[in-house]
Each structure stands twice: as structure tokens, then as C-alpha cells.
XYZ file of C-alpha atoms in Angstrom:
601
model
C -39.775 38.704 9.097
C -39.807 35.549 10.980
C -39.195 34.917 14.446
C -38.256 31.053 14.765
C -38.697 28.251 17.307
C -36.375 25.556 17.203
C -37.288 22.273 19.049
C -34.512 20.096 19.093
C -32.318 18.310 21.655
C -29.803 19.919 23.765
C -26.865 20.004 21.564
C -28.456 20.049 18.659
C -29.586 23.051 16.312
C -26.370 25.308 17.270
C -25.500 25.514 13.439
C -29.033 26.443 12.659
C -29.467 29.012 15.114
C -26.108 30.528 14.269
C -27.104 30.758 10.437
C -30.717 32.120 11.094
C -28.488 35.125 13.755
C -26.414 35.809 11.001
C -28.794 36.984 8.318
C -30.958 38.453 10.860
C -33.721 35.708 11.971
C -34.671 35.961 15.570
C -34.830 32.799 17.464
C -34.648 30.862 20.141
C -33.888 27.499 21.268
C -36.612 25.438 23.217
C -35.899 21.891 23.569
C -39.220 19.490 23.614
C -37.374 16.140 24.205
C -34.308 14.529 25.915
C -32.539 11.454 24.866
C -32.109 9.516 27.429
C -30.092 5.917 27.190
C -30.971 2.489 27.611
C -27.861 0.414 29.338
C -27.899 -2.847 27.520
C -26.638 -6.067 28.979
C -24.277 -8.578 27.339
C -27.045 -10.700 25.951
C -28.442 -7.391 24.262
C -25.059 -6.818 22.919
C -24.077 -9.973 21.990
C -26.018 -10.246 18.416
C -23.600 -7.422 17.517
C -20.277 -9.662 17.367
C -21.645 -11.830 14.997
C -23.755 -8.973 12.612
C -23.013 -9.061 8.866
C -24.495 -5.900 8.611
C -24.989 -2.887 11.441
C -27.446 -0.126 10.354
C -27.481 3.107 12.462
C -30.796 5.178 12.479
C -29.259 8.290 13.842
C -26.696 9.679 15.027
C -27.693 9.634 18.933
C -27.422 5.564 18.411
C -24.027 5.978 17.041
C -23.189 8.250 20.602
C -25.248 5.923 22.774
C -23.875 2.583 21.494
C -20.127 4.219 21.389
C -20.766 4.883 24.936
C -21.221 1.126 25.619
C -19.090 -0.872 23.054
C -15.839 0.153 22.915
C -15.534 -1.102 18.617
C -17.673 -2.862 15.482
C -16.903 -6.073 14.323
C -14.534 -6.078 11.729
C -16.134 -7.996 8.849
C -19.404 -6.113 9.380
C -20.731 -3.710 6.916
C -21.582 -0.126 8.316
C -24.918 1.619 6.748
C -26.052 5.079 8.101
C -29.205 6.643 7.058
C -27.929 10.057 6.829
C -24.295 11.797 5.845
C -24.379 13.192 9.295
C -24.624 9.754 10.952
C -22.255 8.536 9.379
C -19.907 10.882 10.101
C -21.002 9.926 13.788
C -19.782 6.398 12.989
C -16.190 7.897 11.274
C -15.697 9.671 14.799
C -16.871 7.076 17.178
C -15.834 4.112 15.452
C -13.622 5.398 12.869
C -14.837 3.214 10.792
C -16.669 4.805 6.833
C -20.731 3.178 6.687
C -22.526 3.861 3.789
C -25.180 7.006 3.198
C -28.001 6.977 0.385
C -28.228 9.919 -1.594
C -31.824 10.453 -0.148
C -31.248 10.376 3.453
C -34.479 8.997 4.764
C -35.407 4.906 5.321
C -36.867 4.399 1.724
C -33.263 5.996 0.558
C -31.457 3.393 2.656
C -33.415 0.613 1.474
C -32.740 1.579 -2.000
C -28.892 0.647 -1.654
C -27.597 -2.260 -3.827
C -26.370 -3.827 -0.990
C -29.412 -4.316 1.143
C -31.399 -6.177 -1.759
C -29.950 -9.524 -1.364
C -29.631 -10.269 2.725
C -31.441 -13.421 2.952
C -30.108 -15.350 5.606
C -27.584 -12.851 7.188
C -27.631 -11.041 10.459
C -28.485 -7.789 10.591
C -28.442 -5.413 13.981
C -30.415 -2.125 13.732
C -29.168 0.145 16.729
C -32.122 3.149 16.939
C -33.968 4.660 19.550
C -37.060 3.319 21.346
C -40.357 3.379 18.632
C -39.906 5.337 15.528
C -41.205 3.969 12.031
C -41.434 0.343 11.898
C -40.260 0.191 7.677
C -36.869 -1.034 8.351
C -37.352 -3.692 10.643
C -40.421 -4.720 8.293
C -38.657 -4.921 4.788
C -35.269 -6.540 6.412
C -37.514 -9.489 7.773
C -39.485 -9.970 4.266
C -36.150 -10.029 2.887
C -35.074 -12.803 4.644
C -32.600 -11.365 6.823
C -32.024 -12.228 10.673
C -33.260 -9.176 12.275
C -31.686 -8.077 15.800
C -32.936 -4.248 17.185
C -30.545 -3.016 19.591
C -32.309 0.033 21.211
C -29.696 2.113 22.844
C -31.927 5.513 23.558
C -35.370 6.788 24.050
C -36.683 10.127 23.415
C -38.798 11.478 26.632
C -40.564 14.725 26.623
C -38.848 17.592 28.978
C -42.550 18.717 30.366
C -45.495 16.673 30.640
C -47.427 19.820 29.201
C -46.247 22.096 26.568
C -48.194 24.885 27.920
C -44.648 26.634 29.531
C -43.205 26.377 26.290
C -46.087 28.184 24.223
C -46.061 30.767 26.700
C -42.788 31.604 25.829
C -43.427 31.556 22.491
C -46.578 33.724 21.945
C -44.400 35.938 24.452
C -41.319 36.057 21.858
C -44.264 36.843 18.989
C -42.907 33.316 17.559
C -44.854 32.589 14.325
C -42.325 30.237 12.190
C -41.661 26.585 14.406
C -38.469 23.731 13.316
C -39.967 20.152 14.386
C -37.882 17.361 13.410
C -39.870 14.133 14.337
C -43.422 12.835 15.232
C -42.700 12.468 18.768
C -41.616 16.581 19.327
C -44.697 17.090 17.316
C -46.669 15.198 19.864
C -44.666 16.743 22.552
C -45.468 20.390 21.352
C -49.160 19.975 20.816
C -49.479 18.115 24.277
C -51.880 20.596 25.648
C -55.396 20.706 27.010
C -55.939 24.944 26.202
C -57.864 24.956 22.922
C -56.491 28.502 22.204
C -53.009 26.928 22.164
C -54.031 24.838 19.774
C -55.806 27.631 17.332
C -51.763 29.899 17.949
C -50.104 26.278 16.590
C -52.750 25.794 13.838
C -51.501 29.704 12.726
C -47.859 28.957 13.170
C -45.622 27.969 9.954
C -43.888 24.571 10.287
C -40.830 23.657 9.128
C -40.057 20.064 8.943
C -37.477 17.547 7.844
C -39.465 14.602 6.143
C -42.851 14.254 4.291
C -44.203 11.509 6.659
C -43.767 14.415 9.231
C -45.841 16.576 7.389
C -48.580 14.250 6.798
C -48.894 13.280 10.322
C -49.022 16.646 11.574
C -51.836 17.406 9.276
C -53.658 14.589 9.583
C -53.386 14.344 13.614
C -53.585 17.745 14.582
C -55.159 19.170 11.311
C -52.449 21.964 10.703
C -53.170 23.174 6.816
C -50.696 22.147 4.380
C -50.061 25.911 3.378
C -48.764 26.559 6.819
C -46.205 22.867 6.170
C -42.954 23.605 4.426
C -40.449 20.555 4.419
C -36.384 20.410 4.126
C -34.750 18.438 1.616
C -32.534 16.743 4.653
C -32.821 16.568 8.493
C -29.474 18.507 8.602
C -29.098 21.800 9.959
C -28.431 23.920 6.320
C -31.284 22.015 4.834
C -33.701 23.406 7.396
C -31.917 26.947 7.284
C -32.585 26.885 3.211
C -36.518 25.962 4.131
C -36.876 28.666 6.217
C -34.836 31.581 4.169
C -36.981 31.763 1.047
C -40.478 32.532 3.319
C -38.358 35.165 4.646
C -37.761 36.551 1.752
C -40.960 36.244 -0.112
C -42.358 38.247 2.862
C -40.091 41.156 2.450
C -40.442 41.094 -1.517
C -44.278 41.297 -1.013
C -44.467 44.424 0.832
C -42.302 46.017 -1.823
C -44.470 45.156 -4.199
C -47.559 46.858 -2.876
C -45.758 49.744 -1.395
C -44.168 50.329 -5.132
C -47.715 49.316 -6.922
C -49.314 52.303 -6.236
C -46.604 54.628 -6.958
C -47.078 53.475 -10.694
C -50.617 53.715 -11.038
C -51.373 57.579 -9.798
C -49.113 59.351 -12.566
C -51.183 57.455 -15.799
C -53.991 59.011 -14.508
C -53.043 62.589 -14.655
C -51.124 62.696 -17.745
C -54.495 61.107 -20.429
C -56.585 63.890 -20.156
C -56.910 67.025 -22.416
C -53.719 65.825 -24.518
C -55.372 64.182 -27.239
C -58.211 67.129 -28.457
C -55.105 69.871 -28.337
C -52.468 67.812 -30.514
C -55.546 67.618 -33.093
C -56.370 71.152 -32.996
C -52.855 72.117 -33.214
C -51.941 70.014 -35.748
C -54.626 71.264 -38.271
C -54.087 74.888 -37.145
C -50.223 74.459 -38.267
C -50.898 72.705 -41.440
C -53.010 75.190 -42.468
C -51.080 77.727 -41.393
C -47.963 76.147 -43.548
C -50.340 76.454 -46.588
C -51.315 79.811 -46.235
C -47.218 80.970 -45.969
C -46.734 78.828 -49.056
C -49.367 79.982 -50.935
C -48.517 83.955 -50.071
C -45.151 83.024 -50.765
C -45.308 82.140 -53.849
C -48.187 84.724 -55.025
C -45.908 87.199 -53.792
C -43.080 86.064 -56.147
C -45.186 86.089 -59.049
C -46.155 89.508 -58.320
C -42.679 90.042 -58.205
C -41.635 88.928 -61.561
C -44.531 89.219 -63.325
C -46.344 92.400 -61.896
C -46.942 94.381 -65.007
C -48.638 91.527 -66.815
C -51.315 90.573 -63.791
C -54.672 92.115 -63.860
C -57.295 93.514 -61.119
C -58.611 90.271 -61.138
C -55.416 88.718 -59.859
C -54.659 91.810 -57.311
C -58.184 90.902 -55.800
C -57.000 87.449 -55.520
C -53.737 88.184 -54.131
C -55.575 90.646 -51.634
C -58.002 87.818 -50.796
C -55.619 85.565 -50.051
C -53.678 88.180 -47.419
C -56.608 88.671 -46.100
C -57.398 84.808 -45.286
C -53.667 84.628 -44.022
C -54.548 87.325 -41.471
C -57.739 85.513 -40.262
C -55.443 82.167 -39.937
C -52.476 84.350 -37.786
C -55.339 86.038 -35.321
C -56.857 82.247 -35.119
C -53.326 80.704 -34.689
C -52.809 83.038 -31.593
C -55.773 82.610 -30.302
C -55.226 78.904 -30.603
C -51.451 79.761 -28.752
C -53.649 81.878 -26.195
C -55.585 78.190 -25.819
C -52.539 76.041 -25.589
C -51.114 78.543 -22.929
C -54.427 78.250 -20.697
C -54.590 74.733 -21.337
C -51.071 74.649 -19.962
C -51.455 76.681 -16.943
C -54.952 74.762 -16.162
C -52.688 71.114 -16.332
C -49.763 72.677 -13.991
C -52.667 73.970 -11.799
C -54.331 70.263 -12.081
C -50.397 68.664 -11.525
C -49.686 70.926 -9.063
C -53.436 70.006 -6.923
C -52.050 66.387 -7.686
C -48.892 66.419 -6.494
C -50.528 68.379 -3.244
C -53.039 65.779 -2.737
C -50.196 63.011 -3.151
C -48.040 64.888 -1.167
C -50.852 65.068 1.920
C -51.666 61.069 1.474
C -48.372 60.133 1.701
C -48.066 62.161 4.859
C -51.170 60.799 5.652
C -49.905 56.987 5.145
C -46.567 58.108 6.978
C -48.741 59.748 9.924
C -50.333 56.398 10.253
C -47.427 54.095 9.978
C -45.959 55.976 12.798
C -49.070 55.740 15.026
C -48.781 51.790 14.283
C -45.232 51.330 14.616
C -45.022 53.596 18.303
C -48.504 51.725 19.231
C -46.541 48.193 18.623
C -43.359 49.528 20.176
C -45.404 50.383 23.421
C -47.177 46.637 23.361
C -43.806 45.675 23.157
C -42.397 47.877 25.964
C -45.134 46.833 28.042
C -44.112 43.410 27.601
C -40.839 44.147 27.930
C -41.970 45.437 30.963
C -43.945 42.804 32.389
C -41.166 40.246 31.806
C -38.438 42.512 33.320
C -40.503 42.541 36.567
C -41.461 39.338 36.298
C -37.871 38.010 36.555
C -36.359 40.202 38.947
C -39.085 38.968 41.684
C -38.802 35.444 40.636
C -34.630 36.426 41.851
C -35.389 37.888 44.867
C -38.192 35.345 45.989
C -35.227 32.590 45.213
C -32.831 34.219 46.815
C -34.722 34.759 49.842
C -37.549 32.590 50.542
C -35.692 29.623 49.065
C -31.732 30.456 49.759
C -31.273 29.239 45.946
C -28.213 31.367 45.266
C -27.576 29.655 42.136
C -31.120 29.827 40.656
C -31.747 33.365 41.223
C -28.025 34.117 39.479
C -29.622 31.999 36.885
C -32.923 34.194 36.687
C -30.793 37.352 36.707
C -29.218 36.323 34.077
C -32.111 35.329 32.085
C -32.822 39.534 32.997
C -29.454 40.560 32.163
C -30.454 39.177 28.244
C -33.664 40.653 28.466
C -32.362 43.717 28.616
C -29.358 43.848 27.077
C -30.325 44.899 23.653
C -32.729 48.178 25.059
C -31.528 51.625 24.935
C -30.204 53.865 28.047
C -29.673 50.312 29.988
C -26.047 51.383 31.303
C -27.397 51.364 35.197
C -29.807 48.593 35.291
C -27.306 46.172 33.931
C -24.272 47.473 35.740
C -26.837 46.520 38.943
C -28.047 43.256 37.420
C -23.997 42.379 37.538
C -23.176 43.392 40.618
C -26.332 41.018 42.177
C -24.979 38.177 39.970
C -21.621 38.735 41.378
C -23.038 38.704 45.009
C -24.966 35.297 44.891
C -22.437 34.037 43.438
C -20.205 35.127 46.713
C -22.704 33.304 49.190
C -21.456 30.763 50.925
C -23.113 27.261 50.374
C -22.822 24.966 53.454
C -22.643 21.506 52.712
C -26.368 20.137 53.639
C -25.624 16.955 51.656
C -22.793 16.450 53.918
C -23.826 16.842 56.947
C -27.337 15.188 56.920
C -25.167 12.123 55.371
C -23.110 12.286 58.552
C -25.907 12.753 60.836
C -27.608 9.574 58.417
C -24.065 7.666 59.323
C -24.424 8.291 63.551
C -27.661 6.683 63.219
C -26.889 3.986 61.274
C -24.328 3.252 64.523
C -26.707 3.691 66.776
C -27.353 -0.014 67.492
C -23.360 -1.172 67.632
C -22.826 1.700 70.508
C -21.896 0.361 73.982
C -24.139 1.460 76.703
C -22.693 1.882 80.299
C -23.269 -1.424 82.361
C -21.560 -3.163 85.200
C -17.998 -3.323 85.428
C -17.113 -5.394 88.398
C -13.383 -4.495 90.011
C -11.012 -7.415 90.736
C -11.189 -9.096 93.947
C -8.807 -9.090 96.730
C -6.046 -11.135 96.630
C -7.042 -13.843 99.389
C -5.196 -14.272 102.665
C -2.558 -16.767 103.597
C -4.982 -19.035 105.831
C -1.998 -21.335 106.947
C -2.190 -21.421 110.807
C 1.281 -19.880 112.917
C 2.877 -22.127 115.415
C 3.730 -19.424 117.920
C 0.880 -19.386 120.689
C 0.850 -15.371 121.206
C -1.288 -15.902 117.232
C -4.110 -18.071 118.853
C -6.433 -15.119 117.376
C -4.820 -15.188 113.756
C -5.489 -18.778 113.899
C -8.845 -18.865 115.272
C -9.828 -16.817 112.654
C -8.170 -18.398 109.618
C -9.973 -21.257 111.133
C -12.986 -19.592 110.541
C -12.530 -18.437 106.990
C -11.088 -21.794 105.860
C -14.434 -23.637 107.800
C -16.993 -20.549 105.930
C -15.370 -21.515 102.612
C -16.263 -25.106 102.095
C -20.104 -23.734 102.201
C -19.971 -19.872 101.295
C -18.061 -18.235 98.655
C -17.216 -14.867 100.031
C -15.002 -12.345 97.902
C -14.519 -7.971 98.930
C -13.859 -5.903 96.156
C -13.122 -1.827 96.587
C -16.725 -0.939 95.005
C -18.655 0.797 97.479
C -21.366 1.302 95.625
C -22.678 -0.272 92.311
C -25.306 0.869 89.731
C -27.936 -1.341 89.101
C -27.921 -3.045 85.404
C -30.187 -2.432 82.561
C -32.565 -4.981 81.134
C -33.160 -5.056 77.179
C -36.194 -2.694 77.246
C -34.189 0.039 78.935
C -31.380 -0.318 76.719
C -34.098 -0.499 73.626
C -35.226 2.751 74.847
C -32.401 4.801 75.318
C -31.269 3.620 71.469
C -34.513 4.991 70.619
C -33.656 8.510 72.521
C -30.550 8.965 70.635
C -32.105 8.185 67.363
C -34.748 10.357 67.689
C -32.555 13.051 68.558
C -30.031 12.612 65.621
C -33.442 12.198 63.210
C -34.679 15.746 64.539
C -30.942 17.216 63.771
C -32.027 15.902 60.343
C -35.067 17.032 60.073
C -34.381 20.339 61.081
C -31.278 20.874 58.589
C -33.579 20.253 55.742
C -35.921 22.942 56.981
C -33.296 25.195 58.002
C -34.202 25.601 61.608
C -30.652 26.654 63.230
C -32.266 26.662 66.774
C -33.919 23.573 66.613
C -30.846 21.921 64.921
C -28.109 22.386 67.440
C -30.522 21.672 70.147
C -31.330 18.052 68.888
C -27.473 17.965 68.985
C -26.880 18.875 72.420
C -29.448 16.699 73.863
C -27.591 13.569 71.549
C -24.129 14.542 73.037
C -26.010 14.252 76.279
C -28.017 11.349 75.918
C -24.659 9.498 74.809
C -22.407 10.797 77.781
C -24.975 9.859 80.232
C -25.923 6.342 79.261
C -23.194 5.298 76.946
C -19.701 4.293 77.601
C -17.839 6.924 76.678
C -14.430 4.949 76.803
C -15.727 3.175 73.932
C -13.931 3.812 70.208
C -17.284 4.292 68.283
C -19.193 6.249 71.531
C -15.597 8.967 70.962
C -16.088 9.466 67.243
C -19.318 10.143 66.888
C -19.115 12.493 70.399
C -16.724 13.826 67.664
C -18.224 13.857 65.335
C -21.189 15.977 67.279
C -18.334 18.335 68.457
C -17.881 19.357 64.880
C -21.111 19.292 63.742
C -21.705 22.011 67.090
C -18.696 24.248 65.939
C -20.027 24.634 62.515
C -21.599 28.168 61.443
C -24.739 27.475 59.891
C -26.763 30.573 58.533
C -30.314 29.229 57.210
C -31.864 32.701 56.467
C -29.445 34.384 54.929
C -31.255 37.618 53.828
C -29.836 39.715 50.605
C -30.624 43.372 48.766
C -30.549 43.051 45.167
C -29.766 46.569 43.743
C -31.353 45.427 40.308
C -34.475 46.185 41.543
C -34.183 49.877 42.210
C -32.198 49.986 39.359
C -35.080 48.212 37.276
C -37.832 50.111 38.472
C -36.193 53.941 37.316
C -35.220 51.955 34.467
C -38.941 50.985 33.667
C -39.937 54.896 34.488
């Protein structure tokens, strides 16, 4: 049976993959391309308000233009390629647009109503690229064209290599494509033996021009191209069931055929040559009774009137009769050895049968425990494989949430395997614990640490505050005689005035000022010292980190004024930053891999 690939966007395919799961089709879900939008502007938009007639490609331009205009013009006609788009439009827009019967371009083109649209404006709202036939027959038809491109599918690798890894891992041989540019997307890669594994893959696909591109470009052989008769998801699922079971129906086939060819050539040989002898023998036999028989009767009634001659006769004829019985046993002798030679012949048949088929059995055993070890030992590989990939994350990178994810990538893995009871009661209890570790706020604080420097320049640096002066002495001269000093000396100050401006203040001592270089310099000190915090978050040095702190919370106490509003917040700031518990290297013991490797043994 087929295991299947499915290619298309996230969100899409769900229906598929439940339908294949529920009559027993492995597959899995690998989406090639994202669709990514395109914001429009008003003067994009605007052709829409005056459109006669809006044609939607898909229905990701029905989501992607819903997600920008909030309704349609009233008076202009709806047309959807596809029932499923236009269901798209009933839900966006609720608003009914018109599906062809064949949902592809040359379908849509068909409608009555597109045939005569000379003059009026039409808006086609599709993705970036994509088949030029619409735009093309709408101009030669007169109409005023408008494309309103809303999305644009963009490959989710720039290689497809990870992706057929996974696949040739998964023993996928049946692939669902579902336009050129995820065909493009899957064969995007440089290994020539990837190429040979797609060229032996069966495609399923939902349009003819797919087919013929992906033949023509990459030279896949149209025996190994089936297409759906819709894009939907049930059209695909009824492309894909009949290979499945056209597979299973051909190995009944030649398991049955043989079966019904040994028996006709054990039952053809001696019967023919004994029904003729036995037949022959009988008949004659027959006569002979018939003939005594009746002699014997005669003899009977009419026994005084026969002669010698007739008693010879009669004794003749006995005589011939007992020849014919001793011949007709010895021909029942015959029969009975042919008989016992054709059960001895059935029996060495049914023998030799009986050893082939445990012969056959013997060797579809071998094959079947050699393919469930090759699949064990994968099993085995991959099991391994994930569980380091989990501990490396959780350790050497302190991505909690990405080795949760890997374990439970593991958890799937093995899942479905037998005596499994331990090893996923362990892979629980590690996803549980990740999911326990704290996650400091990085983002946070190197935005708040990004904030103190961006105030670097606006801080106030400590310069010279003078005090105020002394209130000046009453220099008005006394009267009385006894204050000939006090007036002498008033005298004095008034005369030093008119030339010298002298003024005492309580400053002993005063610090000298800084000139523009200094103060450029000790800006650049605090900067650096914020930029190594930084630097030293995003490599998780704890040391190194609250150091760089310290010597900012320093640098701004020493040569800053720290009476100054934005010099006290981000001192505060600091002071937080200080108290917080920051564990870089947080070390953890997954018990899934003990668990995995007794598993494995």
C-alpha cells in the first residue's frame, strides 16, 4: 500500500489526510510553500470600487483581500474559479460568485457571462505569477483589466533536500502536488539521486497543465502522473484510492494463480486409456450375460428338442463367459493398482505442494523479519537521533521549548511500537520538566538596558554649583567716636568696591569644572558599560553581566548628578536589573534517555 506525501500549505490538506487515516493510508504532511501577503495601498485598491466584475483565483485571495477590504461593491458580479472559492467569498463576503462546472481557468472562461465584457472593468485578485490565460483572454475581449495581487507563494526551504530526507525515511513512494510552483519547490535540489527517488515516486496532481509541466521540466514518466478531477481535497483522495487498490488486487491475483494451475496437472494423466478399457471390458461383459441368459432359457424350455450340436454351443459359449469374468477381474485387479498408483502419485503431490508452500511461507517470513529489522534499525536510528537533538537543545542552547518540541516529535515516534510503557512514561515526564523551566525575560531586559543608553546623552553630569553669597554689610558710617574702627573700615570696603568686586561664600573648597572632551568621555564610559551588560546577556555570561552593571552604577554615582530625575531612575533601574536571578546554564537530566536506550536493547 501507499505511503503518501502531501505538500500543501499550512492549513490546508486536513480533510485529505483525515480520509487517507481512515481507510488506512499512511501519511504525512510536509508543507513546500507559505503564502505570504502583499499589503496593498489605496491606489491598489481603488480599481475595486468601481469593478463590474471581481474574479477570485483562489481561495487564499478571497482570505487575503478579506483581510484588507472590509466588503465588495454592490453592483459587482462575483466569479470564483472553483466551488471551494466561492464558498470562501459566501464566508468572507457573504456574498454567492459564480463556479463553472469544470473548475479550472478554461471552465471559468466558458461562462455565458464572461463572453461579452467589452468595455467593462474587471479586477482579478490572485496571487503573485501563476498562468497568464485569464488576464490574456479578458484583454482580447475588450475588457478593462485591473490585477490586484494580494499573496505570493514563497518556498519554506531554499533546498528540498530536508524534506526528501524525511521522505525516503518514511519509505514515501505516492506524492500530492497541487501547483507548478510546489513542483519547483520539491525538485529544488542539486543531489542527482534525489532526483532518480522523485523520478520513481507516483504523483498525484490536480490539473493537466500540472502534469505536463512536470513531465516535460523534470522528465517524470507519464505512468508515474495520475491527475484529480478537482483541486479539492475528495477529488485528490478518489485519485489516490483506486492505485491502492489495484495494488492489493494484484497480489491476489498471483498468489491465487498458481493455486489453479497445479491440480489440472495431476488429474489428465492415466484417466483416459482406463475409461476405454473399462468401457469395452463391460460391454462385452453385458453381452456375454445376455447371451448366456437367454441360451440358458432356451435350454430351459426347449431342452428335449436341442441337439449335441447346440449343447457344444451352449458349452462354448460358458466357456467364453468364463474367459471374459477371469479378464474382467483382472481388468478390476488393473483399475485397483491404477488407483493405488494415482493416490500414491496425489499423495507425492500433495507432499511436494505441501513442502513448497512451507517453502514459500519459510521465505516470506525471512523477508518480512529481514524488513521489520531495516525498519527497527531505522526506528532506531531516528529514536536516537531525536533524543540527542533534545538534550543538545536543552543544554547547549537553553531552548526549553524546542527540545519539548523534539521530544515530542519522539513521543510520536514511538508511540505506535510494542512494550513502549517506560520509554514514553519518561519521554512525558522530560516534556513536563522543560516545560517547568523558568524563561527570564532577555527581550526585556536588553530593551531596558537598549533604553539607559539611549539616555545616556540627556544625563546631567556633576559640575559647579556655586553657594549664595553673603548678605553684604551695612557700610553706613556710626556717629559715636568709640566706632572710629567700624568706620575706618567700612571706609575701606565702600573705597575697594568702586574698583574690585569682592563677594565670600561658605565653599571652602571647589572642584574644578569639566571641559566638553571630559564630559564626551565619561558618556562614552557609561555607554560602553551598559553595551557590555548587553552583550553579555545575549551570550549568557552571568559574571560578566552584573559586573558591566556595577561599574555603570559606579561610573554614574561618581560623575553624574545623582539629584537629577533621569540620573535616579535609571540608578533604578540598575538596582533592579542587580536584584534579578539570572541562571544562563541551566543544566537538566532527561530520563528519556536511559529509558530509550533499554528500550532500544
Amino acid at each position: 500500500m501507499m505511503r503518501i506525501a502531501i505538500t500543501r500549505p499550512e492549513g490546508k490538506g486536513l480533510q485529505l489526510s483525515q480520509l487517507l487515516e481512515k481507510d488506512g493510508i499512511y501519511n504525512v504532511h510536509t508543507p513546500v510553500l507559505r503564502i505570504e501577503p502583499c499589503e496593498l495601498n489605496a491606489a491598489q485598491l481603488a480599481p475595486l470600487s468601481d469593478a463590474d466584475i471581481i474574479v477570485f483565483i483562489s481561495q487564499d485571495a478571497v482570505k487575503q483581500l478579506a483581510a484588507q477590504v472590509d466588503a465588495l461593491p454592490t453592483n459587482a458580479q462575483l466569479f470564483a474559479v472553483g466551488e471551494q472559492t466561492a464558498k470562501a467569498v459566501q464566508d468572507c463576503f457573504s456574498r454567492s460568485a459564480v463556479a463553472p462546472v469544470q473548475q479550472d481557468s478554461e471552465g471559468l472562461l466558458a461562462l455565458a457571462p464572461l463572453q461579452n465584457i467589452d468595455a467593462k472593468q474587471v479586477v482579478l485578485v490572485k496571487g503573485q505569477g501563476g498562468r497568464a490565460l485569464l488576464a490574456k483572454t479578458f484583454k482580447q475581449r475588450g475588457a478593462i483589466l485591473n490585477i490586484c495581487a494580494v499573496y505570493q507563494r514563497v518556498p519554506e526551504q531554499s533546498d528540498s533536500s530536508s524534506w526528501l530526507d524525511l521522505w525516503r525515511i518514511e519509505q514515501i513512494d505516492g506524492i500530492v502536488i497541487t501547483s507548478n510552483a510546489a513542483i519547483d519547490a520539491v525538485f529544488n535540489c542539486q543531489q542527482s539521486e534525489y532526483v532518480d527517488w522523485l523520478k520513481s515516486c507516483h504523483f498525484f496532481l490536480v490539473s493537466q497543465r500540472s502534469a505536463s509541466y512536470l513531465h516535460d521540466t523534470y522528465g517524470v514518466s507519464k505512468t508515474h502522473i495520475s491527475v484529480a478531477k478537482g483541486p479539492d481535497d475528495l477529488a485528490i483522495y478518489t485519485s489516490i484510492v483506486p492505485h491502492q487498490h489495484q495494488q492489493g488486487s494484484h497480489m491476489s491475483e498471483q498468489e491465487k494463480q498458481p493455486e489453479a494451475a497445479k491440480p489440472e496437472t495431476v488429474t489428465h494423466t492415466p484417466q483416459p486409456v482406463f475409461k476405454q478399457k473399462v468401457s469395452k471390458l463391460a460391454i462385452l461383459a453385458l453381452l456375454v450375460a445376455l447371451t448366456g441368459g437367454a441360451a440358458t432359457a432356451g435350454l430351459i424350455i426347449h431342452g428335449q428338442q436341442i441337439s449335441d450340436k447346440t449343447y457344444a454351443a451352449l458349452a462354448q459359449l460358458r466357456a467364453d463367459n468364463a474367459l471374459l469374468s477371469e479378464q474382467l477381474k483382472q481388468t478390476q485387479s488393473q483399475l485397483a493398482s491404477v488407483q493405488s498408483v494415482q493416490q500414491g502419485q496425489r499423495g507425492a503431490i500433495e507432499q511436494q505442494l505441501t513442502m513448497q508452500s512451507q517453502t514459500v511461507e519459510a521465505q516470506l517470513q525471512a523477508a518480512l523479519s529481514q524488513a521489520k529489522q531495516q525498519i527497527s534499525g531505522a526506528l532506531s536510528s531516528e529514536a536516537l537521533y531525536l533524543q540527542r537533538m533534545a538534550q543538545f537543545k536543552a543544554n547547549a542552547e537553553q531552548d526549553f521549548q524546542g527540545a519539548s518540541a523534539v521530544l515530542q516529535r519522539l513521543y510520536e515516534v514511538v508511540q505506535n511500537e510494542t512494550d513502549n510503557t517506560a520509554v514514553l512514561s519518561a519521554i512525558a515526564t522530560d516534556i513536563a520538566m522543560l516545560q517547568a523551566q523558568p524563561k527570564p525575560a532577555y527581550e526585556g531586559i536588553y530593551l531596558k538596558l537598549h533604553g539607559m543608553l539611549q539616555q545616556v546623552d540627556e544625563l546631567a553630569l556633576k559640575t559647579l554649583h556655586l553657594p549664595e553669597p553673603k548678605e553684604t554689610q551695612n557700610t553706613e558710617l556710626s556717629s559715636d567716636l568709640n566706632d572710629f574702627q567700624s568706620n575706618l573700615k567700612k571706609t575701606w570696603q565702600n573705597l575697594v568696591d568702586d574698583f574690585i568686586k569682592i563677594r565670600t561664600r561658605e565653599v571652602a573648597v571647589i572642584d574644578p569644572l569639566l571641559d566638553s572632551e571630559q564630559q564626551q568621555l565619561l558618556r562614552a564610559q557609561l555607554r560602553s558599560h551598559l553595551s557590555q551588560a548587553q552583550s553579555a546577556l545575549m551570550d549568557k555570561q552571568a559574571s560578566i553581566f552584573f559586573s558591566a552593571l556595577e561599574s555603570a552604577k559606579q561610573t554614574l554615582s561618581k560623575y553624574y548628578d545623582t539629584r537629577d530625575d533621569g540620573v535616579q531612575a535609571v540608578l533604578e533601574q540598575i538596582g533592579q536589573l542587580q536584584n534579578m536571578g539570572l541562571q544562563f546554564n541551566t543544566q537538566v537530566e532527561l530520563s528519556s534517555s536511559t529509558a530509550l536506550k533499554e528500550w532500544l536493547q
